[in-house]
Amino acid sequence: MLPQKKIEAALSRSVCGGWDRDFLQSILGRIAKGRPLSVKQKQTLGKVLARNSAEHQKDHENWSVVFEKDYKLRGTVVAAYHAHQPYYGALSKDILAGKVPERGKFLRMFDNKYSKKVLAQHAATPKYPVGAYVIPRAAFDSYRTLEFETDIIWAHQNKVVQNFTKRGGFIIQVCEEIRSAAKGAKRYKILPVGSIIPLIVEERYIKVNRNHK
């Protein structure tokens, strides 16, 4: 079978995703333009085609049942974290898009120490309930330790942050997504006093306002 046909066959299989799919599509475009492949590209192509073969497709189909039953919920939690990290980005996006990931890559991601910490943070009981009046801790940094759900102009952001820094705010939601493997990474949506725009802050950067009367 010609390399082009082998690539097209691999791309037709659901086992092929993430970086492998991007690589094969790139090589296919190169072949279509009549450009030769380098020795390294040929070597990589052989490896990618091998792990996206018809045999691996069968294994993938069996794995899809196992993934849906045993890993999907926790895998989505882990993927939400890794989607914002340097590694496993393509794999995480596939999972968040509802695709079944390649087994080996997924298990390497799922079993690493950061993923375990993320799952522990996700399973932890929230330290603060909805309705709690909280203020920033000393470690809070308005430039690095908060998020906004939508893009808003800097002046509005600054006003919201100032309100929270000076007056605190009320927790209106405990967020599901974990974006840090650090202790206290559970995220809270907070409505600062005097604001109509909420912000999101991790648990480790807030504390209950015990001086509130």
Backbone as a ProteinNet text record, in pm:
[ID]
protein_1_A
[PRIMARY]
MLPQKKIEAALSRSVCGGWDRDFLQSILGRIAKGRPLSVKQKQTLGKVLARNSAEHQKDHENWSVVFEKDYKLRGTVVAAYHAHQPYYGALSKDILAGKVPERGKFLRMFDNKYSKKVLAQHAATPKYPVGAYVIPRAAFDSYRTLEFETDIIWAHQNKVVQNFTKRGGFIIQVCEEIRSAAKGAKRYKILPVGSIIPLIVEERYIKVNRNHK
[TERTIARY]
84.6	0	88.7	54	129.2	119	224.8	222.3	97.9	56.3	-61.5	-185.3	-201.4	-316.3	-310.3	-189.4	-172.6	-210.5	-169.9	-202.4	-352.7	-415.7	-560.2	-635.1	-585.2	-648.5	-637.2	-519.3	-498.9	-588.8	-600.8	-684.2	-832.2	-872.3	-1012.7	-1050.6	-952.1	-976.6	-987.5	-1079.4	-1100.8	-985.6	-901.9	-785.8	-686.3	-689.4	-594.6	-646.6	-576.3	-619.9	-502.8	-531.3	-428.2	-312.7	-191.3	-70.2	-55.2	-88.9	-76	-157.4	-280.1	-366.9	-310.7	-265.5	-207.2	-84.3	-0.6	121	86.8	-5.3	-41.4	-104	-186	-246.2	-139.5	-39.7	70.5	151.3	181.3	257.8	177.8	47.5	-38.5	-36.6	-40.8	-34.2	99.4	203.9	338.1	348.8	295.1	297.6	215.7	99.6	11.7	79.9	171.5	244.2	371.6	395.4	512.4	642.8	635.2	756.9	809.3	939.6	996.9	999.7	997.4	1005.1	1149.5	1185.7	1320	1329	1450	1469.4	1395.6	1406.6	1340.5	1189	1135.4	991	943.4	1022	986.3	986.5	1085	1092.9	973.9	941.7	828.4	697.8	687.3	567.1	544	650.3	637.3	584.2	634	590.2	444	407	269.9	171	206.1	118.7	103.9	211.4	208.2	111.8	109.8	21.5	-120.8	-146.8	-282.7	-328.4	-281.1	-312.1	-451.6	-495.2	-625.6	-629.8	-517.5	-511	-528.4	-461.6	-475	-615.5	-681.2	-818.9	-910.2	-888.3	-968.4	-946	-819.3	-788.4	-854.1	-854.4	-913	-1063.6	-1129.9	-1274.2	-1308	-1225.6	-1245.3	-1216.2	-1112.8	-1073.9	-1181.5	-1254.5	-1357.4	-1464	-1494.4	-1592.5	-1537.6	-1410.9	-1345.7	-1335.8	-1298.4	-1284	-1416.4	-1522.5	-1653.8	-1699.9	-1672.2	-1719.3	-1633.5	-1501.7	-1411.6	-1334	-1319.9	-1228.2	-1287	-1398.6	-1443.4	-1459.9	-1529	-1554.5	-1425.4	-1341.3	-1214.1	-1119.2	-1126.7	-1042.2	-1073.4	-1199.9	-1240.1	-1186	-1186.3	-1130.5	-981.9	-910.6	-766.7	-738.2	-819	-799.2	-820.3	-916.8	-942.2	-819.4	-745.9	-621	-511.6	-488.4	-376.8	-397.2	-521	-547.2	-481.3	-447.7	-384.8	-236.6	-181.7	-41.5	36.2	169.6	251.1	238.5	210.5	206.2	62	40.2	-89.6	-200.7	-164.9	-266.7	-360.2	-304	-386.5	-472.4	-414.4	-488.3	-603.4	-577.9	-680.4	-795.2	-762.9	-867.2	-955.6	-895.7	-974.1	-1073.2	-1026.2	-1112.4	-1225.1	-1192.4	-1293	-1392.9	-1351.8	-1441.6	-1527.8	-1510.8	-1592.1	-1533.6	-1407	-1342.9	-1279	-1266.9	-1198.2	-1048.8	-966.7	-823	-749.4	-631.1	-546.4	-506.2	-518.2	-505.7	-372	-262	-130.9	-104.6	-132.5	-109.7	-198.2	-324	-416.1	-370	-332.2	-291.5	-164.7	-74.3	45.2	6.3	-88.9	-136.2	-214.4	-302.5	-392.4	-316.9	-209.6	-136.8	-21.2	4	118.7	84.3	186.8	167.3	80.8	86.2	5.8	-142.8	-172.5	-311.8	-370.1	-290.8	-337.6	-367.7	-284.5	-307.9	-433.9	-454.3	-573.3	-699.7	-698.2	-814.1	-840.7	-734.4	-750.7	-814.3	-771.6	-828.9	-975	-1005.2	-1142.7	-1235.2	-1184.9	-1266.6	-1277.8	-1189.8	-1188.2	-1315.9	-1359.5	-1475.8	-1440.2	-1523.1	-1493	-1475.6	-1374.1	-1347	-1448.6	-1497.7	-1592	-1721.7	-1837.1	-1965.2	-2012	-2106.9	-2170.7	-2235.4	-2217	-2270.7	-2170.1	-2053.7	-1951.3	-1894.6	-1868.1	-1808.5	-1657.8	-1582.5	-1438	-1360.2	-1234.2	-1142.5	-1013.1	-931	-805.5	-703.5	-625.6	-512.1	-395	-288.7	-170.9	-106.5	-120.6	-58.4	-136.1	-254.4	-335.6	-263.8	-259.3	-196.5	-298	-337.9	-443.9	-405.9	-277.3	-234.1	-218	-200.8	-168.7	-265.8	-339.4	-414.1	-565.5	-612.5	-756.9	-788.6	-914.7	-960.8	-1093.8	-1124.3	-1256.7	-1316.2	-1446.2	-1511.1	-1512.4	-1523.5	-1529.2	-1428	-1398.9	-1307.4	-1378.9	-1322.7	-1376.5	-1260.4	-1291.8	-1185.7	-1111.4	-985.3	-898.8	-955.8	-1014	-1066.8	-1173	-1259.7	-1363.9	-1302.3	-1203.1	-1133.5	-1072.2	-1004.2	-934.8	-1031.8	-1148.8	-1249.6	-1298.9	-1323.5	-1369.9	-1264.4	-1139.6	-1029.4	-1013.3	-1023	-1010.7	-1121.4	-1242.9	-1355.2	-1329.6	-1279.5	-1253.5	-1139.3	-1034.9	-918.1	-953.7	-1036.2	-1068.5	-1185.5	-1283.1	-1407.4	-1444.2	-1369	-1401.7	-1520.9	-1576.6	-1690.6	-1757.6	-1867.8	-1946.2	-1930.5	-1907.7	-1895.9	-2032.8	-2041.7	-2168.8	-2165.6	-2046.9	-2037.9	-1903.3	-1906.5	-1783.3	-1762.4	-1655.3	-1632	-1585.5	-1624.4	-1585.6	-1442.3	-1403	-1273.3	-1156.8	-1053.4	-930.2	-820	-748.2	-644.6	-504.1	-492	-361.1	-350.7	-228.7	-206.3	-165.9	-166.2	-125.4	-236.5	-198	-296.1	-377.1	-508.5	-594.1	-630.7	-632.6	-656.9	-804.2	-892.3	-1034.8	-1069.7	-1151.1	-1178.2	-1318.3	-1328.9	-1455.7	-1490.3	-1617.5	-1665.6	-1715.2	-1660	-1687.2	-1741.3	-1844.9	-1898.6	-1850.5	-1755	-1703	-1812.3	-1801.2	-1895.6	-1888.4	-2004.5	-2009.1	-1988.4	-1981.2	-1959	-2071.9	-2088.5	-2185.5	-2114.3	-1982	-1901.2	-1825	-1845.6	-1774.2	-1632.2	-1550.3	-1416.7	-1397.3	-1293.9	-1267.7	-1131.2	-1129.2	-1006.5	-993.2	-870.7	-847.9	-858	-890.6	-913.2	-794.6	-674.3	-554	-530.2	-602.9	-581.4	-692	-783.8	-893	-908.4	-978.7	-1010.1	-1140.9	-1204.1	-1329.4	-1302.1	-1389.7	-1378.5	-1442	-1360.4	-1411.5	-1443.4	-1407.2	-1436.9	-1571.3	-1635.9	-1764.4	-1872	-1949.8	-2059.1	-2190.8
-119.5	0	125.2	221.9	346.2	423.2	499.7	576.7	664.5	726.4	812.3	733.8	612.8	528.6	482.7	451.4	408.9	522.1	643	758.8	782.8	776.3	797.4	691.2	568	459.6	485.7	530.2	559.7	674.3	776.8	892	856.5	750.3	708.5	636.3	603.1	526.5	619.3	587.3	670.5	663.5	559.6	548.8	661.5	716.9	822	958.3	1018.4	1148.5	1230.6	1351.2	1435.8	1464.6	1451.8	1482.9	1391.6	1262.9	1168.4	1214.9	1256.3	1301.5	1427.9	1520.9	1644.2	1613.1	1521.4	1484.9	1419.6	1324.8	1255.4	1350.9	1441.7	1539.2	1629.3	1664.4	1746.4	1671.2	1545.4	1463.7	1440.2	1419.8	1398.8	1522.4	1639.7	1763.7	1779.1	1736.4	1744.2	1653.1	1531.9	1436.5	1489.2	1548.2	1600.5	1710.5	1782.8	1890.2	1839.9	1709.7	1651.7	1675.7	1710.5	1736.8	1606.9	1583.2	1460.7	1466.5	1349.2	1340.8	1319.8	1380.1	1360.4	1221.8	1179.6	1049	1044.3	1151	1156	1151.5	1221.8	1220.4	1081.1	1011.9	875.3	782.5	799.1	715.5	741.2	869.1	905.3	857.3	868.6	823.6	675	596.3	452.8	422.3	494	472.5	513.3	626.8	676.1	582.7	536.2	442.6	312.4	268	141.8	148.8	261.3	270	313.4	333.5	363.9	263.2	139.9	32.1	-24.8	-114.2	-179.3	-260.2	-323	-401.5	-312	-196.9	-104.2	-42.7	-34.5	14	-81.1	-211.5	-310.3	-295.8	-279.9	-259.6	-131.8	-30.8	98.3	85.1	6.9	-11.5	-82.7	-180.4	-246.5	-148.9	-69.2	29.1	134.5	166.9	270	231.7	102.4	54.9	73.9	37	50.9	198.3	282.1	425.1	485.9	457.3	513.3	469.9	346.3	290.7	332.4	326.8	340.6	472	542.3	656.4	790	788.7	911.4	1029.9	1010.8	1122.5	1178.4	1089.8	1135.7	1183.4	1118.6	1159.9	1300.8	1338.6	1473.9	1577.1	1542.1	1631	1654	1544.8	1552.2	1629.6	1604.9	1672.6	1823.2	1863.9	2007.1	2076.3	2004.1	2058.3	2061.6	1947.9	1938	2023.9	2061.3	2147.7	2284.4	2319.8	2449.5	2435.4	2315.3	2287.9	2261.3	2262.5	2244.1	2106.4	2002.6	1867	1816	1719.5	1652	1745.8	1858.4	1952.6	1895.7	1834.1	1778.7	1664	1578.4	1465.8	1515.6	1615.9	1671.9	1732.7	1801.3	1861.6	1754.7	1642	1530.9	1480.2	1462.1	1411.5	1509.4	1637.6	1739.6	1755.4	1712.9	1716.8	1590.7	1499.7	1378.8	1259.9	1269.3	1158.7	1061.7	934.8	834.6	845.9	872	891.4	760.7	770.7	652.4	601.1	470.9	411.1	442.3	412.8	430.5	573.4	667.5	808.9	854.1	809.5	850.3	800.6	674	618.3	684.3	722.8	795.2	929.8	996.6	1123.6	1103.2	1006.5	983.3	941.8	865.3	809	895.4	1010.3	1088.7	1162	1208.6	1263.3	1388.7	1466.6	1588.4	1555.7	1456.8	1415.7	1363.5	1288.3	1235.4	1348.4	1450.9	1566.2	1641.8	1654.1	1722.4	1647.6	1515.3	1435.1	1446.6	1452.3	1467.4	1601.8	1707.2	1839.7	1843.9	1777.6	1775	1702.4	1594.7	1513.9	1575	1668.3	1727.3	1807	1803	1881.6	2030.3	2113.4	2257.2	2314.5	2393.4	2454.2	2563	2629.4	2739.2	2709.1	2730.6	2704.2	2822.7	2795.7	2904.5	2999.1	3126.5	3226	3279.6	3212.1	3257.7	3392.7	3476.5	3608.1	3593.1	3609.3	3585.7	3710.1	3711	3818.5	3755.9	3831.1	3774	3751.5	3644.4	3621.8	3708.8	3709.9	3790	3744.1	3614	3559.5	3593.1	3652.3	3686.9	3791.2	3766.6	3858.4	3886.7	4011.2	4045.9	4020.8	4003	3980.2	3831.3	3746.8	3606.4	3505.8	3544.4	3444.5	3457.5	3517.1	3523.7	3511.6	3483.5	3470.3	3542.4	3580.2	3629.4	3532.1	3510.6	3416.3	3466.2	3594.4	3653.2	3766.7	3804.6	3916	4048.6	4127.8	4260.9	4359.5	4485.2	4584.7	4599.3	4640.5	4645	4732.7	4845.3	4938.1	4870.8	4790.3	4719.3	4610.2	4538.2	4435.9	4497.1	4607.5	4673.1	4714.9	4762.9	4804.7	4685.3	4574.3	4452.8	4403.3	4401	4354.5	4445.3	4575.3	4669.9	4647.6	4624.3	4598.4	4473.1	4368.5	4244.1	4260.8	4329	4348.4	4428.8	4531.4	4620.4	4570.6	4504.7	4474.2	4326.3	4244.2	4102.3	4074.8	3955.4	3920.2	3792.9	3756.3	3639.5	3527.6	3407.1	3291.4	3259.1	3253.9	3222	3085.9	3026.4	2893.3	2829.1	2697.6	2619	2555.7	2590.1	2545.7	2400.1	2329.5	2189.9	2177	2263.9	2250.5	2286.6	2202.1	2226.3	2259.4	2368.5	2410	2412.6	2367.5	2362.1	2232.8	2179.6	2058	2091	2217.8	2259.7	2234.8	2222.3	2208	2336.7	2322.3	2439.9	2494.5	2405.7	2450.5	2454.6	2415.4	2422.6	2568.2	2589.2	2724	2769.9	2898.5	2956.3	3078	3083.8	3205.1	3298.9	3418.5	3514.7	3644.9	3697.5	3827.8	3931.8	4016.3	4117.7	4215.2	4263.3	4362.8	4487.3	4534.2	4653.3	4626.9	4499.4	4464.7	4376.7	4378	4288.8	4184.3	4193.3	4099.3	4008.2	3875.9	3784.3	3756.8	3708.7	3662.5	3523.5	3454.3	3318.4	3315.6	3261.6	3256.9	3118.3	3069.2	2939.4	2950.3	2837.8	2830.3	2880.6	2850.7	2887	3037.8	3115.1	3260.1	3339	3268.8	3338.8	3285.9	3362.7	3320.8	3387.5	3331.2	3387.7	3522	3616.8	3747.8	3738.2	3714.4	3695.1	3827	3937.7	4068.5	4123.5	4048	4095.2	4086.3	4190.5	4192.5	4218.8
0	0	0	-82.1	-89.8	42.2	76.9	202.2	216.1	104.7	109.9	151.6	96.1	128.7	274.2	321.3	460.6	556.5	519.1	602.8	605.2	488.3	479.8	559.3	554.4	630.3	780.4	824.2	966.3	1011.8	927.6	962.1	969.1	902.9	903.9	1033.2	1114.8	1237.6	1358.8	1447.6	1566.7	1665	1653.1	1741.9	1716.8	1597.6	1559.1	1605.3	1698.5	1749.6	1797.9	1844.9	1903.6	1810.9	1863	1787.3	1667	1681.6	1570.5	1450.3	1474.7	1365.1	1300.2	1381.1	1326.5	1240.9	1289.5	1216.6	1083.1	1084	959.8	858.9	905.6	814.3	752.9	832.5	782.6	676.9	704.1	609.5	481.9	496.9	380.1	290.9	352	274.9	204.8	270.6	211.9	89.9	102.7	-8.7	-125.8	-94.8	-199.6	-280.7	-217.1	-285.7	-353.3	-343.1	-407.7	-335.2	-208.1	-131.6	-69.4	-76.7	-20	132.9	194.9	340	383.3	494.9	548.9	612.4	641.4	705.4	839	916.4	1047	1032.4	932.3	909.2	871.7	790.3	751.4	872.4	959.1	1078.8	1171.5	1189.4	1274.5	1213.4	1081.4	1011.8	1036	1027.8	1051	1190.3	1289.4	1427.6	1447.3	1387.5	1402.1	1333.1	1213.3	1141.8	1219.4	1282.5	1357.3	1475.2	1544.6	1661.7	1626	1496.8	1450.8	1345.5	1359.7	1265.4	1291.2	1201.7	1218	1347.5	1381.7	1505.3	1628.2	1625.2	1737.2	1743.1	1627.8	1626.1	1703.3	1687.4	1761	1911.3	1949.7	2091.5	2142.9	2057.4	2093.6	2117.1	2033.1	2046.7	2177.2	2215.8	2345	2459.1	2440.3	2540.3	2560.2	2453.9	2464.7	2567.6	2576.2	2674.4	2815.8	2833.5	2963.8	3003.1	2906.7	2934.7	2978.6	2904.5	2936.5	3075.5	3110	3237.1	3355.8	3340.6	3455.2	3463.8	3352.2	3352.2	3307.8	3240.4	3173.7	3269.4	3380.1	3471.1	3529.6	3582.1	3639.5	3530.3	3413.4	3301.6	3255.4	3262.1	3223.4	3322.2	3450	3552.8	3527.5	3501.4	3476.2	3347.4	3244.1	3115.5	3128.3	3210.1	3229.8	3288.8	3372.3	3428.2	3322.5	3255.4	3161.2	3036.1	3006.7	2890.8	2907.4	3030.9	3058.6	3092.8	3069.2	3099.8	2970.3	2976.2	2854.7	2790.3	2870.2	2817.5	2810.4	2723.3	2708.4	2661.5	2602.5	2558	2453	2348.3	2240.3	2291.1	2373.7	2430.7	2517.4	2597.6	2685.4	2605.9	2498.1	2415	2351.7	2312.8	2258.5	2362.8	2485.1	2592.8	2621.6	2630.8	2659.7	2545.6	2424.9	2308.8	2300.3	2397.6	2400.9	2329	2287.2	2216.3	2314.9	2272	2353.4	2324.9	2425.4	2402.7	2377.7	2318.1	2299.9	2438.2	2457.7	2590.7	2658.9	2589.7	2650.6	2693.4	2605.3	2636.8	2752.5	2747.4	2853.3	2989.3	2997.5	3126.4	3179.4	3089.2	3134	3195	3132	3184.7	3314.1	3314.2	3427.1	3553.1	3534.4	3648.3	3697.7	3633.7	3681.6	3811.9	3880.8	4015.9	4018.2	3912.2	3908.5	3894.3	3810.8	3792.8	3923.5	3998.3	4126.6	4224.6	4223.8	4311.2	4269.4	4138.5	4087.4	4128.5	4115	4153.7	4303.5	4382.3	4527.1	4560.4	4491.6	4513.6	4470.5	4360.1	4310	4406.8	4467.3	4558.5	4697.9	4730.1	4864.2	4892.2	5016.4	5057.4	5054	4993.1	4988.2	5129	5146.8	5277.1	5308.6	5202.8	5221	5145.9	5208.9	5143.1	5059.4	4972.7	4898.3	4999.5	4980.1	5072	5171	5182.1	5276.5	5233.6	5332.8	5306.7	5325.1	5217.3	5221.6	5178.4	5220.1	5182.3	5131.1	5058.7	5008.6	5120.3	5105.5	5194.8	5148.9	5228.3	5195.2	5064.9	5033.1	4911.8	4784.9	4799.4	4682.6	4597.4	4468.1	4372.5	4262.9	4249.5	4154.5	4009.6	3982.3	3844.8	3812.4	3915	3888.2	3949.2	4050.7	4126.3	4114.7	4007.8	3986.6	3838.3	3810.1	3671.5	3657.3	3533.4	3498.2	3397.3	3404.5	3313.6	3169.8	3153.4	3019.6	3008.9	2886.5	2863.2	2890.6	2977.7	3004.5	3001.9	2979.3	2967	3099.8	3089.6	3207	3317.4	3281.5	3382.4	3468.4	3404.2	3478.6	3564.9	3508	3585.5	3711.5	3691.9	3802.7	3912.8	3873.3	3971.4	4052	3983.9	4051.9	4150.5	4105	4190.6	4312.1	4291.6	4403.2	4506	4456.1	4547	4630.4	4563.7	4635.7	4735.3	4694.1	4780.8	4905.8	4888.4	5000	5085.1	5018.5	5089.7	5091.6	5017.3	5012.1	4922.8	4934.7	4851.8	4900.7	4834.7	4874.1	4770.2	4819.3	4730	4672.3	4540.1	4475	4405.6	4395.1	4333.2	4365.8	4391.4	4401.3	4264.4	4196.1	4058.3	4053.5	3949.3	3931.5	3881.3	3792.3	3725.1	3816.7	3813.9	3888.8	3788.8	3812.3	3717.3	3777.5	3900.5	3965.4	4044.7	4053.8	4132.1	4275.1	4310.8	4444.9	4546.5	4672.2	4778.8	4788.5	4803.7	4810.1	4673.8	4572.5	4434.9	4396	4486.3	4453.9	4424	4320.8	4272.4	4312.2	4345	4388.4	4303.2	4265.3	4198.2	4307.2	4307.6	4414.6	4356.1	4418.4	4378.2	4479.4	4438.7	4531.2	4575.1	4695.9	4747	4658.6	4613.8	4530.2	4382.8	4341.9	4200.8	4148.5	4017.2	3953.5	3867.7	3863.5	3785.7	3881.9	3873	3962.6	3914.4	4004.1	3968.5	4029.1	3984.5	4032.2	4100.8	4221.8	4301.5	4364	4373.5	4436.8	4589	4649.2	4793.7	4876.1	4829.8	4905.9	4913.6	4834.1	4832.2	4902	4968.3	5036.9	5179.6	5261.1	5397.9	5439.8	5540.8	5590	5657	5631.2	5696.4	5835	5935.1	6071.4	6141.3	6079	6138.5	6093	6003	5949.1	6056.1	6069.3	6166.8	6095.3
[MASK]
+++++++++++++++++++++++++++++++++++++++++++++++++++++++++++++++++++++++++++++++++++++++++++++++++++++++++++++++++++++++++++++++++++++++++++++++++++++++++++++++++++++++++++++++++++++++++++++++++++++++++++++++++++++

